[in-house]
Short mmCIF file of C-alpha atoms in Angstrom, two decimals:
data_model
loop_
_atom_site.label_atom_id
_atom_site.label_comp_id
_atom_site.label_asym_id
_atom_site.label_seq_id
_atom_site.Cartn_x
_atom_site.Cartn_y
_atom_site.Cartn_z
CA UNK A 1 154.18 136.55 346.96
CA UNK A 2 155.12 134.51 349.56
CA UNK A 3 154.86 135.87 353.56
CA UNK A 4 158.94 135.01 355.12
CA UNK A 5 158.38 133.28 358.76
CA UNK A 6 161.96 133.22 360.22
CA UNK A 7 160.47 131.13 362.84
CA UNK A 8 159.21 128.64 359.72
CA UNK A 9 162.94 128.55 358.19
CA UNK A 10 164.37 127.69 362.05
CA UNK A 11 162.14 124.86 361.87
CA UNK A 12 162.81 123.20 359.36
CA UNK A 13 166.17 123.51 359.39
CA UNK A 14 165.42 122.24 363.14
CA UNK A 15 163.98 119.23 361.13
CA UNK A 16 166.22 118.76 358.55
CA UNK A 17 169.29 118.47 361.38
CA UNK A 18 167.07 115.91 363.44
CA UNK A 19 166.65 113.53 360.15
CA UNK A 20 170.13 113.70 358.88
CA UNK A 21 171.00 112.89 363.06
CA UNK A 22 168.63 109.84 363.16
CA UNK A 23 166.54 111.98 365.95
CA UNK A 24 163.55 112.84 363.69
CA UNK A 25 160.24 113.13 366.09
CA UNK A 26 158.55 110.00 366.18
CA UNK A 27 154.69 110.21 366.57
CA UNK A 28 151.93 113.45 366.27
CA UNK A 29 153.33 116.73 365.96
CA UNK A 30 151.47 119.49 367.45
CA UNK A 31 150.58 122.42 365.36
CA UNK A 32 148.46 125.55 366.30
CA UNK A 33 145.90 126.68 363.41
CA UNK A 34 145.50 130.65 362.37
CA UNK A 35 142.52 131.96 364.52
CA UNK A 36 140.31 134.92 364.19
CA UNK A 37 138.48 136.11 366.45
CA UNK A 38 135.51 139.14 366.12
CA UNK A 39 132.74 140.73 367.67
CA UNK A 40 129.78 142.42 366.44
CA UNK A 41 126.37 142.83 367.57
CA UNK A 42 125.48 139.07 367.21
CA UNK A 43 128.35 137.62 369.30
CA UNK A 44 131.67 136.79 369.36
CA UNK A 45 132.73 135.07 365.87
CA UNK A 46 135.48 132.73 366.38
CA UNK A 47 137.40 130.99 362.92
CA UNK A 48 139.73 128.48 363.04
CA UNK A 49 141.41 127.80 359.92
CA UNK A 50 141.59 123.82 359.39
CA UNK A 51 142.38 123.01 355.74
CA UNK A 52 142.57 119.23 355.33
CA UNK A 53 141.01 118.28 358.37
CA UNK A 54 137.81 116.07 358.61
CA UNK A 55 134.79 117.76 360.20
CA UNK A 56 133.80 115.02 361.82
CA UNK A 57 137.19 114.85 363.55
CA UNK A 58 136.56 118.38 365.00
CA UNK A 59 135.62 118.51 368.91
CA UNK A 60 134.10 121.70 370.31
CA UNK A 61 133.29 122.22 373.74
CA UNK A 62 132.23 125.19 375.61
CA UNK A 63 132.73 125.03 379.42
CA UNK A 64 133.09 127.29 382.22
CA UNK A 65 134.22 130.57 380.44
CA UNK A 66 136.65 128.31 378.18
CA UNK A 67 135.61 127.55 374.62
CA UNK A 68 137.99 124.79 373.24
CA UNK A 69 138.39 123.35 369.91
CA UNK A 70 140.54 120.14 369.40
CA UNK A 71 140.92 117.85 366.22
CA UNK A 72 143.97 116.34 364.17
CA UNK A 73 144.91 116.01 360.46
CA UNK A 74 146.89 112.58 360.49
CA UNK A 75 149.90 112.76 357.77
CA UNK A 76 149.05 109.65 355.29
CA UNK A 77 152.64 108.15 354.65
CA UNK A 78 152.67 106.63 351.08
CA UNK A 79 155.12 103.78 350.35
CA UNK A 80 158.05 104.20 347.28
CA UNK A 81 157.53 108.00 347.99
CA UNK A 82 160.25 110.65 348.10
CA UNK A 83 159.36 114.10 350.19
CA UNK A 84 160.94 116.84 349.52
CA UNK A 85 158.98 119.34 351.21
CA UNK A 86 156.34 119.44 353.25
CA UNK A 87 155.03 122.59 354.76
CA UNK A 88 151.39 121.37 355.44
CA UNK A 89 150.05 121.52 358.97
CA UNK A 90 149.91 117.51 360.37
CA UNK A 91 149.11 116.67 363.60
CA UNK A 92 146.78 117.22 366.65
CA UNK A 93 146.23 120.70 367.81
CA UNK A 94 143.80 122.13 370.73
CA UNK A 95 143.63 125.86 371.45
CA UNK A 96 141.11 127.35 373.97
CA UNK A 97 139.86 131.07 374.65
CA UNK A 98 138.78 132.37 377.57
CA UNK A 99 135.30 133.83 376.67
CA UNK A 100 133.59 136.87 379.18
CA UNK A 101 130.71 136.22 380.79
CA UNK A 102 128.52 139.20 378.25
CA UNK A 103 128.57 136.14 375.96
CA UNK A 104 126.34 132.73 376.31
CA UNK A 105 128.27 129.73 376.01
CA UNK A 106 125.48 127.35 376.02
CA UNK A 107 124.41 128.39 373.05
CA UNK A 108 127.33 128.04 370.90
CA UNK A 109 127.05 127.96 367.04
CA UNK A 110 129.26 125.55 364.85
CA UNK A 111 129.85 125.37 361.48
CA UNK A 112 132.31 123.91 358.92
CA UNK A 113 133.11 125.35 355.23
CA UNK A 114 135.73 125.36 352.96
CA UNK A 115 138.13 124.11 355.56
CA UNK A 116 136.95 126.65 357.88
CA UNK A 117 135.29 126.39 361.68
CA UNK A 118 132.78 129.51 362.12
CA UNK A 119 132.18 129.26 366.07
CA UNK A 120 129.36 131.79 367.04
CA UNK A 121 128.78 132.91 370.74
CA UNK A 122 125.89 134.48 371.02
CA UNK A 123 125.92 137.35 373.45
CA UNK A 124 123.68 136.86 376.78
CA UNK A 125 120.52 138.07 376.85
CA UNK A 126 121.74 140.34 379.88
CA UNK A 127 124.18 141.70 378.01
CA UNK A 128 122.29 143.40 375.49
CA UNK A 129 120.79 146.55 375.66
CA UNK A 130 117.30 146.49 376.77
CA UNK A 131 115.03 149.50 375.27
CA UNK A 132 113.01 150.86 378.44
CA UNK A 133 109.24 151.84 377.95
CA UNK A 134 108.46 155.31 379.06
CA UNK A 135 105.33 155.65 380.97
CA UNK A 136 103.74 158.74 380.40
CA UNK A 137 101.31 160.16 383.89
#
């Protein structure tokens, strides 16, 4: 089954009226990858869906209450090749999140599988509950 994006269908018919015109975009389109974002008791888990992009392309930093990821997936154009479609994500993207201060940013967590970036902010140490000692007179 396949999800309908109205917004998808505008586009390329967007597209498809900026070829046939001559006006196609020229250079890096900019594309915004699905994000999840979820908190349990280790932190706030942050995944950013990038199929097709190269790890080492990825750029995370984590400043000043603002965790930002930035990277691109370049589209390869092959010679003597007719497109018909093309509904993969190309391009360079950044997205950023503001992130509360319960969470440490300079500890940040990274990790790449299966197309996917795992971010893990650890919560501060302030933030977590602290077990108090009883002192029995």
């Amino acid at each position: 089954m396949v999800r309908f994006d109205p917004f998808r269908e505008l586009e390329e018919l967007q597209e498809r009226l900026a070829r046939a015109f001559g006006t196609a975009q020229q250079g890096p389109r900019v594309y915004a990858p699905p994000v999840d974002v979820l908190e349990d008791e280790a932190g706030l888990h942050v995944l950013v869906y990038l199929p097709g992009v190269d790890p080492e392309k990825v750029e995370v930093v984590a400043e000043e209450g603002v965790l930002s990821v930035k990277a691109e997936r370049p589209f390869e154009k092959r010679e003597n090749v007719t497109y018909h479609r093309l509904e993969g994500p190309y391009g360079t993207f950044a997205r950023s999140f503001n992130v509360p201060s319960t969470f440490d940013l300079s500890r940040v967590q990274a990790r790449f599988r299966h197309g996917v970036l795992h971010l893990l902010v650890p919560k501060a140490e302030e933030s977590k509950p602290k077990r108090i000692q009883v002192q029995v007179e």
